[in-house]
Amino acid sequence: MTSRHSTYGKRRRTLESLYAAMLAHFGPSGWWPAKTPFEVALGAILTQNTSWTNVDKALAALDAATALVPDRIASLPLPDLEALIRPAGFFRQKSLKILAFLELLRRYDGLGHGETDTALACFAHVETDELRRELLAVSGIGPETADCILLYALDRPSFVVDAYTRRLCLRHGLVPESVRYDELREFFMDALEPDVALFNEYHALIVRTGKEFCRKTKPRCDGCPLASFLEYAPE
């Protein structure tokens, strides 16, 4: 038992040190860029395999056509929905994902009220682990998207893992190459307090570090806020 607590204590100190170093370098991130929880959820679906700039264009088109009211989006003919979100890419697949998510809302009585600000309030009574299972059961919503919706749209303490998280952790020797999504998620969630603001900022800082320094190819270790935590710099 003592060894287990010691391991978790060391992991927590390491993760807290990484967080502090990134925060000192970048400052607060202020994520997620959306007006309402429902818009955040749509953005989480649309941002798969594309940039936020393209998502913003798709959301703006949807907003102009439907005011982002869930039941209005659900009633759009499929070709119209596809045309509106075309800027986000993979518009045929993403249209079906949006409709599948709206069907989940319908099951929880989140449609039909003509309101976008409170659309996700229908999930308020659902326990987080159960809601995560429900989201993962929606066609086209994987773990990263589900956790983005939970954390950024619903203020649930569910750590988001993405390619930047995996790359940073592997390069710093924190996890094995074979680590799976849920294992890496638990790596953070087991060690850190279940705090929405902390998880939000931590993920945002990892993304910012990954984009500017911990790149997929030719990483910029010089000047990286996490350089001192490396045993060696990747070539």
mmCIF file of C-alpha atoms in Angstrom:
data_model
loop_
_atom_site.group_PDB
_atom_site.id
_atom_site.type_symbol
_atom_site.label_atom_id
_atom_site.label_comp_id
_atom_site.label_asym_id
_atom_site.label_seq_id
_atom_site.Cartn_x
_atom_site.Cartn_y
_atom_site.Cartn_z
ATOM 1 C CA MET A 1 0.000 0.000 0.000
ATOM 2 C CA THR A 2 2.823 2.362 0.919
ATOM 3 C CA SER A 3 4.546 1.708 -2.416
ATOM 4 C CA ARG A 4 1.298 2.409 -4.304
ATOM 5 C CA HIS A 5 0.762 5.702 -2.468
ATOM 6 C CA SER A 6 4.396 6.623 -3.073
ATOM 7 C CA THR A 7 4.000 6.000 -6.802
ATOM 8 C CA TYR A 8 0.870 8.126 -7.028
ATOM 9 C CA GLY A 9 2.485 10.844 -4.939
ATOM 10 C CA LYS A 10 5.484 10.981 -7.262
ATOM 11 C CA ARG A 11 3.234 11.043 -10.328
ATOM 12 C CA ARG A 12 1.176 13.849 -8.866
ATOM 13 C CA ARG A 13 4.258 15.930 -8.099
ATOM 14 C CA THR A 14 5.565 15.365 -11.628
ATOM 15 C CA LEU A 15 2.286 16.335 -13.268
ATOM 16 C CA GLU A 16 1.926 19.386 -11.048
ATOM 17 C CA SER A 17 5.476 20.477 -11.941
ATOM 18 C CA LEU A 18 4.821 20.066 -15.668
ATOM 19 C CA TYR A 19 1.613 22.076 -15.341
ATOM 20 C CA ALA A 20 3.313 24.869 -13.393
ATOM 21 C CA ALA A 21 6.112 25.140 -15.959
ATOM 22 C CA MET A 22 3.705 25.388 -18.911
ATOM 23 C CA LEU A 23 1.449 27.854 -17.128
ATOM 24 C CA ALA A 24 4.400 30.079 -16.196
ATOM 25 C CA HIS A 25 5.499 30.127 -19.835
ATOM 26 C CA PHE A 26 2.176 30.581 -21.622
ATOM 27 C CA GLY A 27 -0.184 32.078 -19.057
ATOM 28 C CA PRO A 28 -3.898 31.135 -18.854
ATOM 29 C CA SER A 29 -5.445 29.761 -22.038
ATOM 30 C CA GLY A 30 -9.116 30.720 -21.747
ATOM 31 C CA TRP A 31 -10.519 27.726 -23.606
ATOM 32 C CA TRP A 32 -13.067 26.772 -25.104
ATOM 33 C CA PRO A 33 -13.910 29.339 -27.838
ATOM 34 C CA ALA A 34 -17.716 29.057 -27.987
ATOM 35 C CA LYS A 35 -20.773 30.917 -26.686
ATOM 36 C CA THR A 36 -22.907 28.092 -25.258
ATOM 37 C CA PRO A 37 -22.412 24.507 -24.045
ATOM 38 C CA PHE A 38 -24.306 23.213 -27.064
ATOM 39 C CA GLU A 39 -21.991 25.119 -29.407
ATOM 40 C CA VAL A 40 -19.025 23.602 -27.571
ATOM 41 C CA ALA A 41 -20.460 20.116 -28.133
ATOM 42 C CA LEU A 42 -20.975 20.802 -31.837
ATOM 43 C CA GLY A 43 -17.448 22.175 -32.050
ATOM 44 C CA ALA A 44 -16.044 19.050 -30.401
ATOM 45 C CA ILE A 45 -17.683 16.927 -33.104
ATOM 46 C CA LEU A 46 -16.712 19.220 -35.975
ATOM 47 C CA THR A 47 -13.089 19.705 -34.921
ATOM 48 C CA GLN A 48 -12.197 16.073 -35.583
ATOM 49 C CA ASN A 49 -9.413 16.049 -38.213
ATOM 50 C CA THR A 50 -9.562 19.761 -38.926
ATOM 51 C CA SER A 51 -8.520 23.139 -37.543
ATOM 52 C CA TRP A 52 -10.635 25.372 -35.330
ATOM 53 C CA THR A 53 -10.599 28.018 -38.089
ATOM 54 C CA ASN A 54 -12.567 25.656 -40.316
ATOM 55 C CA VAL A 55 -14.863 24.672 -37.432
ATOM 56 C CA ASP A 56 -15.575 28.343 -36.796
ATOM 57 C CA LYS A 57 -16.703 28.774 -40.411
ATOM 58 C CA ALA A 58 -18.996 25.762 -40.154
ATOM 59 C CA LEU A 59 -20.479 26.949 -36.856
ATOM 60 C CA ALA A 60 -21.034 30.426 -38.291
ATOM 61 C CA ALA A 61 -22.926 28.935 -41.246
ATOM 62 C CA LEU A 62 -25.015 26.751 -38.931
ATOM 63 C CA ASP A 63 -25.702 29.744 -36.691
ATOM 64 C CA ALA A 64 -26.883 31.856 -39.619
ATOM 65 C CA ALA A 65 -29.248 29.116 -40.768
ATOM 66 C CA THR A 66 -30.581 27.794 -37.451
ATOM 67 C CA ALA A 67 -29.366 30.112 -34.642
ATOM 68 C CA LEU A 68 -27.781 26.852 -33.392
ATOM 69 C CA VAL A 69 -31.111 25.748 -31.962
ATOM 70 C CA PRO A 70 -30.920 21.942 -31.638
ATOM 71 C CA ASP A 71 -34.362 21.058 -32.983
ATOM 72 C CA ARG A 72 -33.865 23.360 -35.974
ATOM 73 C CA ILE A 73 -30.613 21.608 -36.825
ATOM 74 C CA ALA A 74 -32.295 18.227 -36.393
ATOM 75 C CA SER A 75 -35.035 19.218 -38.839
ATOM 76 C CA LEU A 76 -32.634 20.303 -41.594
ATOM 77 C CA PRO A 77 -32.634 18.121 -44.701
ATOM 78 C CA LEU A 78 -29.412 16.135 -44.696
ATOM 79 C CA PRO A 79 -28.010 17.796 -47.873
ATOM 80 C CA ASP A 80 -28.544 21.220 -46.269
ATOM 81 C CA LEU A 81 -26.762 20.202 -43.076
ATOM 82 C CA GLU A 82 -23.881 18.788 -45.105
ATOM 83 C CA ALA A 83 -23.575 22.008 -47.096
ATOM 84 C CA LEU A 84 -23.540 24.170 -43.972
ATOM 85 C CA ILE A 85 -20.753 22.247 -42.257
ATOM 86 C CA ARG A 86 -18.707 21.608 -45.413
ATOM 87 C CA PRO A 87 -15.913 24.000 -44.280
ATOM 88 C CA ALA A 88 -15.102 21.604 -41.408
ATOM 89 C CA GLY A 89 -14.303 18.768 -43.821
ATOM 90 C CA PHE A 90 -15.617 15.185 -43.797
ATOM 91 C CA PHE A 91 -19.021 16.869 -43.893
ATOM 92 C CA ARG A 92 -20.994 13.732 -44.761
ATOM 93 C CA GLN A 93 -19.617 11.755 -41.816
ATOM 94 C CA LYS A 94 -19.840 14.713 -39.434
ATOM 95 C CA SER A 95 -23.445 15.419 -40.412
ATOM 96 C CA LEU A 96 -24.365 11.910 -39.324
ATOM 97 C CA LYS A 97 -22.402 12.333 -36.088
ATOM 98 C CA ILE A 98 -24.267 15.555 -35.310
ATOM 99 C CA LEU A 99 -27.611 13.916 -35.998
ATOM 100 C CA ALA A 100 -26.657 10.952 -33.802
ATOM 101 C CA PHE A 101 -25.734 13.340 -30.973
ATOM 102 C CA LEU A 102 -29.033 15.185 -31.429
ATOM 103 C CA GLU A 103 -30.831 11.854 -31.142
ATOM 104 C CA LEU A 104 -29.155 11.372 -27.758
ATOM 105 C CA LEU A 105 -30.423 14.825 -26.781
ATOM 106 C CA ARG A 106 -33.895 13.823 -27.931
ATOM 107 C CA ARG A 107 -33.826 10.740 -25.719
ATOM 108 C CA TYR A 108 -33.072 12.958 -22.729
ATOM 109 C CA ASP A 109 -35.696 15.531 -23.745
ATOM 110 C CA GLY A 110 -33.089 18.062 -24.849
ATOM 111 C CA LEU A 111 -34.842 18.905 -28.132
ATOM 112 C CA GLY A 112 -38.068 20.692 -28.853
ATOM 113 C CA HIS A 113 -37.658 23.621 -26.486
ATOM 114 C CA GLY A 114 -36.279 26.064 -29.048
ATOM 115 C CA GLU A 115 -33.376 27.026 -26.798
ATOM 116 C CA THR A 116 -29.661 26.578 -27.398
ATOM 117 C CA ASP A 117 -28.367 27.951 -24.077
ATOM 118 C CA THR A 118 -30.029 25.225 -22.001
ATOM 119 C CA ALA A 119 -30.077 22.318 -24.455
ATOM 120 C CA LEU A 120 -27.547 20.277 -22.512
ATOM 121 C CA ALA A 121 -29.259 20.864 -19.180
ATOM 122 C CA CYS A 122 -31.130 17.624 -19.884
ATOM 123 C CA PHE A 123 -27.960 15.781 -18.820
ATOM 124 C CA ALA A 124 -27.743 17.500 -15.428
ATOM 125 C CA HIS A 125 -29.106 14.519 -13.502
ATOM 126 C CA VAL A 126 -26.906 11.940 -15.266
ATOM 127 C CA GLU A 127 -23.837 10.724 -13.395
ATOM 128 C CA THR A 128 -20.588 11.477 -15.253
ATOM 129 C CA ASP A 129 -19.433 7.896 -15.871
ATOM 130 C CA GLU A 130 -22.881 6.932 -17.135
ATOM 131 C CA LEU A 131 -23.039 9.969 -19.392
ATOM 132 C CA ARG A 132 -19.602 9.164 -20.781
ATOM 133 C CA ARG A 133 -20.837 5.677 -21.658
ATOM 134 C CA GLU A 134 -23.883 7.203 -23.347
ATOM 135 C CA LEU A 135 -21.714 9.559 -25.391
ATOM 136 C CA LEU A 136 -19.362 6.757 -26.419
ATOM 137 C CA ALA A 137 -22.381 4.774 -27.605
ATOM 138 C CA VAL A 138 -23.253 7.573 -30.060
ATOM 139 C CA SER A 139 -22.130 6.671 -33.560
ATOM 140 C CA GLY A 140 -19.044 8.673 -34.496
ATOM 141 C CA ILE A 141 -18.190 9.933 -31.011
ATOM 142 C CA GLY A 142 -14.936 8.502 -29.707
ATOM 143 C CA PRO A 143 -13.230 8.935 -26.333
ATOM 144 C CA GLU A 144 -11.532 12.256 -27.115
ATOM 145 C CA THR A 145 -14.734 13.863 -28.403
ATOM 146 C CA ALA A 146 -16.751 12.471 -25.491
ATOM 147 C CA ASP A 147 -14.277 13.838 -22.964
ATOM 148 C CA CYS A 148 -14.214 17.227 -24.718
ATOM 149 C CA ILE A 149 -18.003 17.418 -24.439
ATOM 150 C CA LEU A 150 -17.919 16.366 -20.787
ATOM 151 C CA LEU A 151 -15.160 18.766 -19.785
ATOM 152 C CA TYR A 152 -15.724 21.840 -21.934
ATOM 153 C CA ALA A 153 -19.481 21.734 -22.529
ATOM 154 C CA LEU A 154 -20.750 20.127 -19.327
ATOM 155 C CA ASP A 155 -18.122 21.134 -16.749
ATOM 156 C CA ARG A 156 -17.492 17.526 -15.761
ATOM 157 C CA PRO A 157 -13.970 16.556 -14.563
ATOM 158 C CA SER A 158 -13.030 14.257 -17.435
ATOM 159 C CA PHE A 159 -9.448 14.632 -18.675
ATOM 160 C CA VAL A 160 -9.075 15.000 -22.449
ATOM 161 C CA VAL A 161 -6.330 13.004 -24.149
ATOM 162 C CA ASP A 162 -5.237 13.851 -27.673
ATOM 163 C CA ALA A 163 -2.218 13.335 -29.936
ATOM 164 C CA TYR A 164 -0.357 16.156 -28.192
ATOM 165 C CA THR A 165 -0.909 14.542 -24.781
ATOM 166 C CA ARG A 166 0.334 11.192 -25.975
ATOM 167 C CA ARG A 167 3.391 12.657 -27.713
ATOM 168 C CA LEU A 168 4.407 14.777 -24.734
ATOM 169 C CA CYS A 169 4.009 11.919 -22.263
ATOM 170 C CA LEU A 170 5.938 9.462 -24.441
ATOM 171 C CA ARG A 171 8.824 11.850 -25.042
ATOM 172 C CA HIS A 172 9.112 12.524 -21.320
ATOM 173 C CA GLY A 173 9.061 8.832 -20.494
ATOM 174 C CA LEU A 174 5.893 9.095 -18.427
ATOM 175 C CA VAL A 175 4.032 6.222 -20.103
ATOM 176 C CA PRO A 176 4.932 3.217 -22.280
ATOM 177 C CA GLU A 177 4.566 3.289 -26.058
ATOM 178 C CA SER A 178 1.718 0.772 -25.821
ATOM 179 C CA VAL A 179 -0.453 3.005 -23.595
ATOM 180 C CA ARG A 180 -4.128 3.073 -24.595
ATOM 181 C CA TYR A 181 -6.417 6.106 -24.514
ATOM 182 C CA ASP A 182 -8.218 5.236 -21.292
ATOM 183 C CA GLU A 183 -4.945 4.276 -19.586
ATOM 184 C CA LEU A 184 -3.427 7.655 -20.424
ATOM 185 C CA ARG A 185 -6.597 9.424 -19.286
ATOM 186 C CA GLU A 186 -6.473 7.564 -15.976
ATOM 187 C CA PHE A 187 -2.767 8.396 -15.660
ATOM 188 C CA PHE A 188 -3.831 12.018 -15.164
ATOM 189 C CA MET A 189 -7.145 11.479 -13.421
ATOM 190 C CA ASP A 190 -5.754 9.085 -10.788
ATOM 191 C CA ALA A 191 -3.055 11.563 -9.746
ATOM 192 C CA LEU A 192 -4.793 14.934 -9.992
ATOM 193 C CA GLU A 193 -7.733 16.355 -8.109
ATOM 194 C CA PRO A 194 -10.982 16.014 -10.141
ATOM 195 C CA ASP A 195 -11.085 19.734 -10.854
ATOM 196 C CA VAL A 196 -12.771 21.023 -14.025
ATOM 197 C CA ALA A 197 -10.713 24.229 -14.214
ATOM 198 C CA LEU A 198 -7.462 22.307 -13.727
ATOM 199 C CA PHE A 199 -8.296 19.676 -16.366
ATOM 200 C CA ASN A 200 -9.430 22.397 -18.770
ATOM 201 C CA GLU A 201 -6.252 24.446 -18.398
ATOM 202 C CA TYR A 202 -3.941 21.429 -18.327
ATOM 203 C CA HIS A 203 -5.229 20.105 -21.651
ATOM 204 C CA ALA A 204 -5.079 23.563 -23.224
ATOM 205 C CA LEU A 205 -1.470 24.031 -22.097
ATOM 206 C CA ILE A 206 -0.473 20.634 -23.480
ATOM 207 C CA VAL A 207 -1.970 21.585 -26.851
ATOM 208 C CA ARG A 208 -0.152 24.931 -26.854
ATOM 209 C CA THR A 209 3.129 23.252 -25.917
ATOM 210 C CA GLY A 210 2.626 20.604 -28.581
ATOM 211 C CA LYS A 211 1.912 23.117 -31.317
ATOM 212 C CA GLU A 212 4.793 25.442 -30.505
ATOM 213 C CA PHE A 213 7.490 23.116 -29.184
ATOM 214 C CA CYS A 214 6.679 19.391 -28.979
ATOM 215 C CA ARG A 215 5.989 18.994 -32.678
ATOM 216 C CA LYS A 216 5.532 15.664 -34.384
ATOM 217 C CA THR A 217 8.649 16.230 -36.453
ATOM 218 C CA LYS A 218 11.580 18.500 -35.585
ATOM 219 C CA PRO A 219 10.551 19.294 -32.005
ATOM 220 C CA ARG A 220 11.859 22.585 -30.613
ATOM 221 C CA CYS A 221 13.299 21.530 -27.271
ATOM 222 C CA ASP A 222 15.340 24.728 -26.916
ATOM 223 C CA GLY A 223 13.107 27.228 -25.161
ATOM 224 C CA CYS A 224 10.407 24.662 -24.376
ATOM 225 C CA PRO A 225 9.023 25.140 -20.863
ATOM 226 C CA LEU A 226 9.372 21.389 -20.328
ATOM 227 C CA ALA A 227 12.940 21.041 -21.618
ATOM 228 C CA SER A 228 14.356 20.644 -18.111
ATOM 229 C CA PHE A 229 12.155 17.585 -17.579
ATOM 230 C CA LEU A 230 13.709 15.681 -20.498
ATOM 231 C CA GLU A 231 16.448 13.123 -19.996
ATOM 232 C CA TYR A 232 17.410 13.691 -23.617
ATOM 233 C CA ALA A 233 16.138 15.819 -26.485
ATOM 234 C CA PRO A 234 14.529 13.882 -29.385
ATOM 235 C CA GLU A 235 16.193 14.337 -32.748
#
